[in-house]
Short mmCIF file of C-alpha atoms in Angstrom, two decimals:
data_model
loop_
_atom_site.label_atom_id
_atom_site.label_comp_id
_atom_site.label_asym_id
_atom_site.label_seq_id
_atom_site.Cartn_x
_atom_site.Cartn_y
_atom_site.Cartn_z
CA UNK A 15 -64.38 99.95 282.59
CA UNK A 16 -63.52 100.85 286.19
CA UNK A 17 -62.43 99.13 289.41
CA UNK A 18 -65.99 98.19 290.39
CA UNK A 19 -66.62 96.50 287.03
CA UNK A 20 -63.33 94.59 287.35
CA UNK A 21 -64.43 93.27 290.75
CA UNK A 22 -67.82 92.35 289.28
CA UNK A 23 -66.08 90.27 286.60
CA UNK A 24 -64.31 88.32 289.35
CA UNK A 25 -67.68 87.79 291.05
CA UNK A 26 -69.18 86.55 287.76
CA UNK A 27 -66.31 84.11 287.28
CA UNK A 28 -66.76 83.28 290.99
CA UNK A 29 -64.11 80.53 291.37
CA UNK A 30 -60.85 82.44 291.02
CA UNK A 31 -57.22 81.94 292.05
CA UNK A 32 -56.13 83.51 295.36
CA UNK A 33 -52.39 83.63 296.05
CA UNK A 34 -50.53 84.19 299.32
CA UNK A 35 -47.09 83.27 300.65
CA UNK A 36 -46.45 80.70 303.37
CA UNK A 37 -44.21 80.87 306.44
CA UNK A 38 -41.18 79.98 304.28
CA UNK A 39 -41.94 82.73 301.78
CA UNK A 40 -43.10 80.23 299.15
CA UNK A 41 -46.07 81.09 296.92
CA UNK A 42 -49.34 79.28 297.58
CA UNK A 43 -52.42 79.43 295.35
CA UNK A 44 -55.92 78.00 295.63
CA UNK A 45 -59.37 78.44 294.11
CA UNK A 46 -61.72 80.52 296.28
CA UNK A 47 -65.26 81.76 295.64
CA UNK A 48 -65.81 85.51 295.38
CA UNK A 49 -68.91 85.81 297.58
CA UNK A 50 -69.99 89.46 297.43
CA UNK A 51 -68.90 92.54 295.47
CA UNK A 52 -70.25 95.99 296.27
CA UNK A 53 -69.00 99.57 296.58
CA UNK A 54 -65.50 98.69 295.27
CA UNK A 55 -65.12 95.99 297.91
CA UNK A 56 -64.75 92.22 297.50
CA UNK A 57 -65.82 89.72 300.16
CA UNK A 58 -64.92 86.06 300.61
CA UNK A 59 -64.50 83.55 303.43
CA UNK A 60 -62.38 80.64 304.56
CA UNK A 61 -62.19 78.28 307.53
CA UNK A 62 -60.00 79.07 310.52
CA UNK A 63 -58.19 75.73 310.24
CA UNK A 64 -56.88 76.35 306.72
CA UNK A 65 -53.35 77.46 305.87
CA UNK A 66 -54.94 80.15 303.69
CA UNK A 67 -56.54 81.68 306.79
CA UNK A 68 -53.26 81.67 308.73
CA UNK A 69 -51.37 83.29 305.84
CA UNK A 70 -53.92 86.10 305.54
CA UNK A 71 -53.93 86.73 309.28
CA UNK A 72 -50.13 86.97 309.24
CA UNK A 73 -49.65 89.43 306.35
CA UNK A 74 -53.00 90.24 304.74
CA UNK A 75 -51.29 90.57 301.36
CA UNK A 76 -53.13 88.76 298.60
CA UNK A 77 -53.23 88.46 294.82
CA UNK A 78 -56.32 87.33 292.92
CA UNK A 79 -56.74 86.40 289.25
CA UNK A 80 -59.59 85.15 287.12
CA UNK A 81 -60.58 84.93 283.46
CA UNK A 82 -64.05 84.71 281.92
CA UNK A 83 -65.24 82.94 278.74
CA UNK A 84 -64.64 86.11 276.70
CA UNK A 85 -60.90 85.93 277.55
CA UNK A 86 -61.15 88.98 279.80
CA UNK A 87 -58.71 88.64 282.67
CA UNK A 88 -58.76 90.57 285.93
CA UNK A 89 -55.82 90.60 288.31
CA UNK A 90 -56.11 92.15 291.78
CA UNK A 91 -53.45 92.97 294.38
CA UNK A 92 -54.59 94.15 297.79
CA UNK A 93 -54.87 93.59 301.51
CA UNK A 94 -57.46 91.24 302.99
CA UNK A 95 -58.96 92.25 306.34
CA UNK A 96 -60.93 89.96 308.65
CA UNK A 97 -64.37 91.39 309.34
CA UNK A 98 -65.93 92.05 312.71
CA UNK A 99 -69.48 90.80 313.40
CA UNK A 100 -68.40 87.37 312.21
CA UNK A 101 -71.78 85.60 312.29
CA UNK A 102 -73.58 88.45 310.57
CA UNK A 103 -71.19 88.37 307.60
CA UNK A 104 -71.18 84.58 307.32
CA UNK A 105 -75.00 84.55 307.34
CA UNK A 106 -75.07 87.16 304.59
CA UNK A 107 -72.52 85.23 302.52
CA UNK A 108 -74.63 82.07 302.83
CA UNK A 109 -77.77 84.00 301.92
CA UNK A 110 -76.16 85.26 298.70
CA UNK A 111 -74.38 81.95 297.95
CA UNK A 112 -76.87 79.19 298.87
CA UNK A 113 -74.66 76.38 297.54
CA UNK A 114 -72.47 76.94 300.62
CA UNK A 115 -75.19 75.38 302.79
CA UNK A 116 -74.37 71.92 301.42
CA UNK A 117 -70.65 72.36 302.11
CA UNK A 118 -71.02 73.75 305.66
CA UNK A 119 -74.48 72.66 306.91
CA UNK A 120 -76.19 74.19 309.92
CA UNK A 121 -73.93 75.64 312.64
CA UNK A 122 -70.72 74.34 311.01
CA UNK A 123 -70.75 77.49 308.87
CA UNK A 124 -69.37 79.47 311.79
CA UNK A 125 -65.95 77.85 311.46
CA UNK A 126 -65.66 80.25 308.52
CA UNK A 127 -64.38 83.81 308.80
CA UNK A 128 -65.33 86.59 306.39
CA UNK A 129 -62.69 88.80 304.77
CA UNK A 130 -62.86 91.99 302.73
CA UNK A 131 -60.48 93.57 300.24
CA UNK A 132 -61.34 97.27 300.27
CA UNK A 133 -58.21 98.82 298.77
CA UNK A 134 -55.70 97.77 296.16
CA UNK A 135 -55.15 97.76 292.42
CA UNK A 136 -56.80 95.86 289.60
CA UNK A 137 -55.70 95.24 286.06
CA UNK A 138 -58.13 94.45 283.24
CA UNK A 139 -56.64 92.56 280.30
CA UNK A 140 -58.87 91.74 277.31
CA UNK A 141 -57.30 89.12 275.03
CA UNK A 142 -60.57 88.78 273.09
CA UNK A 143 -60.03 92.06 271.21
CA UNK A 144 -57.59 93.07 268.50
CA UNK A 145 -55.50 94.85 269.50
CA UNK A 146 -55.61 93.66 273.09
CA UNK A 147 -56.88 96.08 275.74
CA UNK A 148 -55.15 96.61 279.09
CA UNK A 149 -56.28 99.04 281.81
CA UNK A 150 -55.23 99.56 285.42
CA UNK A 151 -57.31 100.98 288.26
CA UNK A 152 -56.92 101.54 291.98
CA UNK A 153 -59.63 101.48 294.64
CA UNK A 154 -59.88 102.44 298.28
CA UNK A 155 -57.22 105.18 298.03
CA UNK A 156 -54.48 102.74 297.01
CA UNK A 157 -51.44 104.29 295.33
CA UNK A 158 -51.20 103.87 291.55
CA UNK A 159 -48.19 102.00 290.18
CA UNK A 160 -46.87 102.37 286.65
CA UNK A 161 -46.22 99.28 284.57
CA UNK A 162 -45.16 98.48 281.04
CA UNK A 163 -42.45 100.25 279.04
CA UNK A 164 -41.64 103.75 277.81
CA UNK A 165 -39.38 105.21 275.17
CA UNK A 166 -36.81 107.55 276.73
CA UNK A 167 -34.89 110.55 275.40
CA UNK A 168 -32.13 108.21 274.23
CA UNK A 169 -34.29 107.15 271.25
CA UNK A 170 -32.56 107.52 267.85
CA UNK A 171 -35.83 107.21 265.89
CA UNK A 172 -34.72 104.09 263.99
CA UNK A 173 -38.22 102.57 263.93
CA UNK A 174 -37.09 99.11 265.12
CA UNK A 175 -39.59 98.98 267.99
CA UNK A 176 -42.43 100.11 265.75
CA UNK A 177 -41.73 97.35 263.21
CA UNK A 178 -41.47 94.49 265.72
CA UNK A 179 -44.27 95.31 268.20
CA UNK A 180 -46.70 92.34 268.14
CA UNK A 181 -49.70 94.62 268.81
CA UNK A 182 -48.56 97.54 266.62
CA UNK A 183 -48.97 99.87 269.59
CA UNK A 184 -45.85 102.00 269.00
CA UNK A 185 -46.02 105.13 266.84
CA UNK A 186 -44.17 108.45 266.83
CA UNK A 187 -41.77 107.15 269.51
CA UNK A 188 -44.62 106.57 271.96
CA UNK A 189 -46.10 103.35 273.33
CA UNK A 190 -49.89 103.17 273.58
CA UNK A 191 -50.19 101.61 277.04
CA UNK A 192 -53.80 100.53 276.46
CA UNK A 193 -52.74 98.03 273.80
CA UNK A 194 -49.28 97.05 275.10
CA UNK A 195 -48.65 93.39 276.00
CA UNK A 196 -45.78 94.35 278.35
CA UNK A 197 -43.79 91.61 276.61
CA UNK A 198 -40.57 93.66 276.52
CA UNK A 199 -39.64 92.79 272.93
CA UNK A 200 -39.17 96.46 272.09
CA UNK A 201 -36.75 96.90 275.01
CA UNK A 202 -34.81 93.79 274.05
CA UNK A 203 -34.42 94.81 270.42
CA UNK A 204 -33.79 98.56 270.84
CA UNK A 205 -30.25 99.07 269.43
CA UNK A 206 -29.42 101.84 271.92
CA UNK A 207 -31.29 100.61 275.02
CA UNK A 208 -33.63 103.58 274.97
CA UNK A 209 -36.74 101.64 276.09
CA UNK A 210 -37.10 101.18 279.84
CA UNK A 211 -39.66 99.79 282.27
CA UNK A 212 -41.98 102.50 283.52
CA UNK A 213 -41.34 103.56 287.09
CA UNK A 214 -37.66 102.59 287.00
#
């Protein structure tokens, strides 16, 4: 698994949730088609009259999530950039997604603008396996961010976290991040508060 494969999963799902924030700072989410994925870049489009378009133009910050039939979830955080050569990109999107021709026939397609996400982070989360599998990747020189929990030097080796972990991913006072749910049960139940969020 790598960032490119994660983006390809979103393309295979195709209709995925895109989230932005509005002018009041409130979250907004809608289903958008992933139109093209190549070279660790994801392309999509929207019409200039939509609130979604205005929100992306204002901040560019976007979150995307989708899940396939195998219960493999991909979550992406990145920055969407409007592409130059507007008509060229819209024509290519329509060529690779012919169903769009019925939605925006003929010249009406050019009310759409093409966007690209070329840097950010993706998380792959496979709920179809036991134990679950979680992996994080960055693309386009984005900075990596730690997530999940870690056992600190304050650990008294009581074994509480090991016994209660739903995925049995704690052993020898270490958390296997690949199988961790990030549920926080270990941190809640640690008698000495020795389990902390990573990066804190």
